[in-house]
Amino acid sequence: MSRFDPSEALARLSEEYLQRAAALRRDLAREHEHDSVEQAQERQNDDVLRGLLIEAEAELRRVGLARQRLAQGRYGECQRCGEPIEEARLRAMPAAEYCLGCADQE
């Protein structure tokens, strides 16, 4: 297994969420059809896009907080119990805030 670099993992994740949010904003800014049936479907699609944008922005904030913890030397420390978060969990979820035991309690 390769060495885990949290800074690199968080940077990649941040870029991914930034790109996703930008694409969603572009899609939401497009013009709607004038046909009322098409327009109704597009408005429903916009609701889904807005939900996805909210999720992307929330994940971007979580990544930002993880980057702050990394800068403060607290990355990988459970925000609830203070115990170390397992490396396998951090590899899978670089912005994880909680160890597996505390995450199950959420």
CSV table of N, CA and C in Angstrom, one decimal:
chain,number,residue,atom,x,y,z
A,1,MET,N,0.8,-1.2,0.0
A,1,MET,CA,0.0,0.0,0.0
A,1,MET,C,0.9,1.2,0.0
A,2,SER,N,0.5,2.2,-0.8
A,2,SER,CA,1.3,3.4,-0.9
A,2,SER,C,1.1,4.3,0.4
A,3,ARG,N,2.1,5.2,0.6
A,3,ARG,CA,2.0,6.1,1.8
A,3,ARG,C,0.9,7.1,1.6
A,4,PHE,N,0.1,7.3,2.6
A,4,PHE,CA,-1.1,8.2,2.6
A,4,PHE,C,-0.6,9.6,2.9
A,5,ASP,N,-0.9,10.5,2.0
A,5,ASP,CA,-0.5,11.9,2.1
A,5,ASP,C,-1.8,12.7,2.3
A,6,PRO,N,-2.2,13.0,3.5
A,6,PRO,CA,-3.5,13.7,3.7
A,6,PRO,C,-3.6,15.0,3.0
A,7,SER,N,-2.5,15.8,2.9
A,7,SER,CA,-2.5,17.1,2.3
A,7,SER,C,-2.9,16.9,0.8
A,8,GLU,N,-2.3,15.9,0.2
A,8,GLU,CA,-2.6,15.6,-1.3
A,8,GLU,C,-4.0,15.1,-1.4
A,9,ALA,N,-4.4,14.2,-0.6
A,9,ALA,CA,-5.8,13.7,-0.6
A,9,ALA,C,-6.9,14.8,-0.5
A,10,LEU,N,-6.6,15.7,0.5
A,10,LEU,CA,-7.6,16.8,0.7
A,10,LEU,C,-7.6,17.8,-0.4
A,11,ALA,N,-6.4,18.0,-1.0
A,11,ALA,CA,-6.3,18.9,-2.1
A,11,ALA,C,-7.1,18.4,-3.3
A,12,ARG,N,-6.9,17.1,-3.6
A,12,ARG,CA,-7.7,16.4,-4.7
A,12,ARG,C,-9.2,16.5,-4.4
A,13,LEU,N,-9.6,16.2,-3.2
A,13,LEU,CA,-11.0,16.2,-2.9
A,13,LEU,C,-11.6,17.6,-3.0
A,14,SER,N,-10.8,18.6,-2.5
A,14,SER,CA,-11.3,20.0,-2.6
A,14,SER,C,-11.5,20.4,-4.1
A,15,GLU,N,-10.5,20.0,-4.9
A,15,GLU,CA,-10.6,20.4,-6.4
A,15,GLU,C,-11.8,19.7,-7.0
A,16,GLU,N,-12.1,18.4,-6.6
A,16,GLU,CA,-13.2,17.7,-7.1
A,16,GLU,C,-14.5,18.4,-6.8
A,17,TYR,N,-14.7,18.8,-5.5
A,17,TYR,CA,-15.9,19.5,-5.1
A,17,TYR,C,-16.0,20.9,-5.7
A,18,LEU,N,-14.9,21.6,-5.9
A,18,LEU,CA,-15.0,22.9,-6.6
A,18,LEU,C,-15.4,22.7,-8.0
A,19,GLN,N,-14.9,21.7,-8.7
A,19,GLN,CA,-15.3,21.5,-10.1
A,19,GLN,C,-16.8,21.1,-10.2
A,20,ARG,N,-17.2,20.2,-9.2
A,20,ARG,CA,-18.6,19.8,-9.2
A,20,ARG,C,-19.5,20.9,-9.0
A,21,ALA,N,-19.2,21.8,-8.0
A,21,ALA,CA,-20.1,22.9,-7.7
A,21,ALA,C,-20.1,23.9,-8.8
A,22,ALA,N,-19.0,24.1,-9.5
A,22,ALA,CA,-19.0,25.0,-10.7
A,22,ALA,C,-19.8,24.5,-11.8
A,23,ALA,N,-19.8,23.2,-12.1
A,23,ALA,CA,-20.6,22.6,-13.1
A,23,ALA,C,-22.1,22.7,-12.8
A,24,LEU,N,-22.4,22.5,-11.5
A,24,LEU,CA,-23.8,22.6,-11.1
A,24,LEU,C,-24.3,24.0,-11.2
A,25,ARG,N,-23.5,25.0,-10.8
A,25,ARG,CA,-23.9,26.4,-11.0
A,25,ARG,C,-24.1,26.7,-12.5
A,26,ARG,N,-23.2,26.2,-13.4
A,26,ARG,CA,-23.4,26.5,-14.8
A,26,ARG,C,-24.7,25.9,-15.3
A,27,ASP,N,-25.0,24.7,-14.8
A,27,ASP,CA,-26.3,24.0,-15.2
A,27,ASP,C,-27.5,24.8,-14.7
A,28,LEU,N,-27.4,25.3,-13.5
A,28,LEU,CA,-28.5,26.1,-13.0
A,28,LEU,C,-28.7,27.4,-13.6
A,29,ALA,N,-27.7,28.0,-14.2
A,29,ALA,CA,-27.7,29.3,-14.8
A,29,ALA,C,-28.3,29.2,-16.3
A,30,ARG,N,-28.4,28.1,-16.8
A,30,ARG,CA,-28.9,28.0,-18.2
A,30,ARG,C,-30.3,28.4,-18.4
A,31,GLU,N,-30.6,28.8,-19.6
A,31,GLU,CA,-32.0,29.2,-20.0
A,31,GLU,C,-32.9,28.0,-20.0
A,32,HIS,N,-34.2,28.3,-19.7
A,32,HIS,CA,-35.2,27.2,-19.8
A,32,HIS,C,-36.0,27.3,-21.1
A,33,GLU,N,-36.5,26.2,-21.5
A,33,GLU,CA,-37.3,26.1,-22.7
A,33,GLU,C,-38.6,26.9,-22.5
A,34,HIS,N,-39.2,27.3,-23.6
A,34,HIS,CA,-40.4,28.1,-23.4
A,34,HIS,C,-41.7,27.2,-23.4
A,35,ASP,N,-41.5,25.9,-23.8
A,35,ASP,CA,-42.6,25.0,-23.8
A,35,ASP,C,-42.9,24.7,-22.3
A,36,SER,N,-44.1,24.8,-21.9
A,36,SER,CA,-44.5,24.6,-20.5
A,36,SER,C,-44.2,23.2,-19.9
A,37,VAL,N,-44.4,22.2,-20.7
A,37,VAL,CA,-44.1,20.9,-20.3
A,37,VAL,C,-42.6,20.7,-20.0
A,38,GLU,N,-41.8,21.1,-21.0
A,38,GLU,CA,-40.4,21.0,-20.9
A,38,GLU,C,-39.9,21.9,-19.7
A,39,GLN,N,-40.5,23.0,-19.5
A,39,GLN,CA,-40.1,24.0,-18.5
A,39,GLN,C,-40.4,23.3,-17.1
A,40,ALA,N,-41.5,22.6,-16.9
A,40,ALA,CA,-41.8,22.0,-15.7
A,40,ALA,C,-40.8,20.9,-15.3
A,41,GLN,N,-40.4,20.1,-16.3
A,41,GLN,CA,-39.4,19.1,-16.1
A,41,GLN,C,-38.0,19.8,-15.8
A,42,GLU,N,-37.7,20.8,-16.4
A,42,GLU,CA,-36.4,21.5,-16.2
A,42,GLU,C,-36.4,22.1,-14.7
A,43,ARG,N,-37.5,22.6,-14.3
A,43,ARG,CA,-37.6,23.1,-12.9
A,43,ARG,C,-37.4,22.0,-11.9
A,44,GLN,N,-38.0,20.8,-12.2
A,44,GLN,CA,-37.8,19.7,-11.3
A,44,GLN,C,-36.3,19.3,-11.3
A,45,ASN,N,-35.7,19.3,-12.5
A,45,ASN,CA,-34.2,19.0,-12.6
A,45,ASN,C,-33.4,20.0,-11.8
A,46,ASP,N,-33.9,21.3,-11.8
A,46,ASP,CA,-33.2,22.3,-11.1
A,46,ASP,C,-33.2,22.1,-9.6
A,47,ASP,N,-34.3,21.6,-9.1
A,47,ASP,CA,-34.4,21.3,-7.7
A,47,ASP,C,-33.4,20.2,-7.3
A,48,VAL,N,-33.3,19.2,-8.2
A,48,VAL,CA,-32.3,18.2,-7.9
A,48,VAL,C,-30.9,18.8,-7.9
A,49,LEU,N,-30.6,19.6,-8.9
A,49,LEU,CA,-29.3,20.2,-9.1
A,49,LEU,C,-29.0,21.1,-7.9
A,50,ARG,N,-30.0,21.8,-7.4
A,50,ARG,CA,-29.8,22.7,-6.2
A,50,ARG,C,-29.4,21.8,-5.0
A,51,GLY,N,-30.1,20.7,-4.8
A,51,GLY,CA,-29.7,19.8,-3.7
A,51,GLY,C,-28.3,19.2,-3.8
A,52,LEU,N,-27.9,18.9,-5.1
A,52,LEU,CA,-26.5,18.4,-5.3
A,52,LEU,C,-25.5,19.5,-5.0
A,53,LEU,N,-25.9,20.8,-5.4
A,53,LEU,CA,-25.0,21.9,-5.1
A,53,LEU,C,-24.8,22.1,-3.6
A,54,ILE,N,-25.9,22.0,-2.9
A,54,ILE,CA,-25.8,22.2,-1.4
A,54,ILE,C,-24.9,21.1,-0.8
A,55,GLU,N,-25.1,19.8,-1.3
A,55,GLU,CA,-24.2,18.8,-0.8
A,55,GLU,C,-22.7,19.0,-1.1
A,56,ALA,N,-22.5,19.5,-2.4
A,56,ALA,CA,-21.1,19.7,-2.8
A,56,ALA,C,-20.5,20.8,-1.9
A,57,GLU,N,-21.2,21.9,-1.7
A,57,GLU,CA,-20.7,23.0,-0.9
A,57,GLU,C,-20.5,22.5,0.6
A,58,ALA,N,-21.4,21.7,1.1
A,58,ALA,CA,-21.2,21.2,2.5
A,58,ALA,C,-19.9,20.3,2.6
A,59,GLU,N,-19.7,19.5,1.6
A,59,GLU,CA,-18.5,18.6,1.6
A,59,GLU,C,-17.3,19.5,1.4
A,60,LEU,N,-17.3,20.6,0.6
A,60,LEU,CA,-16.2,21.5,0.5
A,60,LEU,C,-15.9,22.1,1.8
A,61,ARG,N,-16.9,22.5,2.6
A,61,ARG,CA,-16.6,23.0,3.9
A,61,ARG,C,-16.0,22.0,4.8
A,62,ARG,N,-16.4,20.8,4.8
A,62,ARG,CA,-15.8,19.7,5.6
A,62,ARG,C,-14.4,19.5,5.2
A,63,VAL,N,-14.1,19.6,3.9
A,63,VAL,CA,-12.7,19.4,3.5
A,63,VAL,C,-11.9,20.6,4.0
A,64,GLY,N,-12.4,21.8,4.0
A,64,GLY,CA,-11.7,23.0,4.5
A,64,GLY,C,-11.4,22.8,6.0
A,65,LEU,N,-12.4,22.3,6.7
A,65,LEU,CA,-12.2,22.1,8.2
A,65,LEU,C,-11.1,21.0,8.4
A,66,ALA,N,-11.1,20.0,7.5
A,66,ALA,CA,-10.0,18.9,7.7
A,66,ALA,C,-8.7,19.5,7.4
A,67,ARG,N,-8.6,20.4,6.4
A,67,ARG,CA,-7.3,21.1,6.1
A,67,ARG,C,-6.9,22.0,7.2
A,68,GLN,N,-7.8,22.6,7.9
A,68,GLN,CA,-7.5,23.4,9.1
A,68,GLN,C,-6.9,22.5,10.2
A,69,ARG,N,-7.6,21.3,10.4
A,69,ARG,CA,-7.1,20.4,11.4
A,69,ARG,C,-5.7,19.9,11.1
A,70,LEU,N,-5.4,19.7,9.8
A,70,LEU,CA,-4.1,19.3,9.3
A,70,LEU,C,-3.1,20.3,9.7
A,71,ALA,N,-3.4,21.6,9.4
A,71,ALA,CA,-2.5,22.7,9.6
A,71,ALA,C,-2.2,22.9,11.1
A,72,GLN,N,-3.2,22.5,12.0
A,72,GLN,CA,-3.1,22.7,13.4
A,72,GLN,C,-2.5,21.4,14.1
A,73,GLY,N,-2.2,20.4,13.3
A,73,GLY,CA,-1.6,19.2,13.8
A,73,GLY,C,-2.6,18.3,14.5
A,74,ARG,N,-3.9,18.5,14.1
A,74,ARG,CA,-5.0,17.7,14.8
A,74,ARG,C,-5.7,16.8,13.7
A,75,TYR,N,-5.1,16.7,12.5
A,75,TYR,CA,-5.8,15.8,11.5
A,75,TYR,C,-5.7,14.4,11.9
A,76,GLY,N,-6.8,13.7,11.7
A,76,GLY,CA,-6.8,12.2,12.1
A,76,GLY,C,-7.2,12.0,13.5
A,77,GLU,N,-7.6,13.1,14.2
A,77,GLU,CA,-8.0,12.9,15.6
A,77,GLU,C,-9.6,13.1,15.6
A,78,CYS,N,-10.2,12.1,16.2
A,78,CYS,CA,-11.7,12.1,16.3
A,78,CYS,C,-12.1,13.4,17.0
A,79,GLN,N,-13.1,14.1,16.4
A,79,GLN,CA,-13.6,15.3,17.0
A,79,GLN,C,-14.5,15.1,18.2
A,80,ARG,N,-14.9,13.8,18.4
A,80,ARG,CA,-15.8,13.5,19.5
A,80,ARG,C,-15.0,12.9,20.7
A,81,CYS,N,-14.2,11.9,20.5
A,81,CYS,CA,-13.5,11.2,21.6
A,81,CYS,C,-12.1,11.5,21.7
A,82,GLY,N,-11.5,12.1,20.6
A,82,GLY,CA,-10.1,12.4,20.7
A,82,GLY,C,-9.1,11.3,20.3
A,83,GLU,N,-9.7,10.1,20.0
A,83,GLU,CA,-8.8,9.0,19.6
A,83,GLU,C,-8.4,9.1,18.2
A,84,PRO,N,-7.4,8.5,17.8
A,84,PRO,CA,-7.0,8.5,16.3
A,84,PRO,C,-8.0,7.9,15.4
A,85,ILE,N,-8.2,8.5,14.3
A,85,ILE,CA,-9.1,7.9,13.3
A,85,ILE,C,-8.3,6.9,12.5
A,86,GLU,N,-8.8,5.7,12.2
A,86,GLU,CA,-8.1,4.7,11.5
A,86,GLU,C,-7.6,5.2,10.1
A,87,GLU,N,-6.4,4.8,9.7
A,87,GLU,CA,-5.8,5.3,8.4
A,87,GLU,C,-6.7,4.8,7.3
A,88,ALA,N,-7.2,3.6,7.4
A,88,ALA,CA,-8.1,3.0,6.3
A,88,ALA,C,-9.3,3.9,6.1
A,89,ARG,N,-9.8,4.4,7.2
A,89,ARG,CA,-11.0,5.3,7.1
A,89,ARG,C,-10.6,6.7,6.5
A,90,LEU,N,-9.4,7.2,6.9
A,90,LEU,CA,-9.0,8.4,6.3
A,90,LEU,C,-8.6,8.3,4.8
A,91,ARG,N,-8.1,7.1,4.4
A,91,ARG,CA,-7.9,6.9,3.0
A,91,ARG,C,-9.2,6.9,2.2
A,92,ALA,N,-10.2,6.3,2.8
A,92,ALA,CA,-11.5,6.2,2.1
A,92,ALA,C,-12.3,7.6,2.2
A,93,MET,N,-12.1,8.3,3.3
A,93,MET,CA,-12.8,9.5,3.6
A,93,MET,C,-11.8,10.5,4.2
A,94,PRO,N,-11.0,11.2,3.4
A,94,PRO,CA,-10.0,12.1,3.9
A,94,PRO,C,-10.5,13.2,4.8
A,95,ALA,N,-11.7,13.6,4.7
A,95,ALA,CA,-12.2,14.7,5.5
A,95,ALA,C,-13.0,14.1,6.7
A,96,ALA,N,-12.8,12.8,7.0
A,96,ALA,CA,-13.5,12.2,8.2
A,96,ALA,C,-13.3,13.0,9.5
A,97,GLU,N,-14.3,13.2,10.2
A,97,GLU,CA,-14.2,14.0,11.5
A,97,GLU,C,-14.2,13.0,12.7
A,98,TYR,N,-14.8,11.8,12.5
A,98,TYR,CA,-14.9,10.9,13.6
A,98,TYR,C,-14.3,9.6,13.3
A,99,CYS,N,-13.9,8.9,14.4
A,99,CYS,CA,-13.5,7.5,14.2
A,99,CYS,C,-14.7,6.7,13.9
A,100,LEU,N,-14.5,5.5,13.6
A,100,LEU,CA,-15.7,4.6,13.2
A,100,LEU,C,-16.7,4.4,14.3
A,101,GLY,N,-16.2,4.2,15.5
A,101,GLY,CA,-17.1,4.0,16.7
A,101,GLY,C,-18.0,5.3,16.9
A,102,CYS,N,-17.4,6.4,16.8
A,102,CYS,CA,-18.2,7.7,17.0
A,102,CYS,C,-19.1,8.0,15.9
A,103,ALA,N,-18.6,7.6,14.6
A,103,ALA,CA,-19.4,7.9,13.5
A,103,ALA,C,-20.7,7.0,13.5
A,104,ASP,N,-20.6,5.8,14.1
A,104,ASP,CA,-21.7,5.0,14.2
A,104,ASP,C,-22.8,5.6,15.2
A,105,GLN,N,-22.3,6.4,16.1
A,105,GLN,CA,-23.2,7.0,17.1
A,105,GLN,C,-24.0,8.2,16.5
A,106,GLU,N,-23.4,8.8,15.4
A,106,GLU,CA,-24.0,10.0,14.8
A,106,GLU,C,-25.4,9.7,14.2
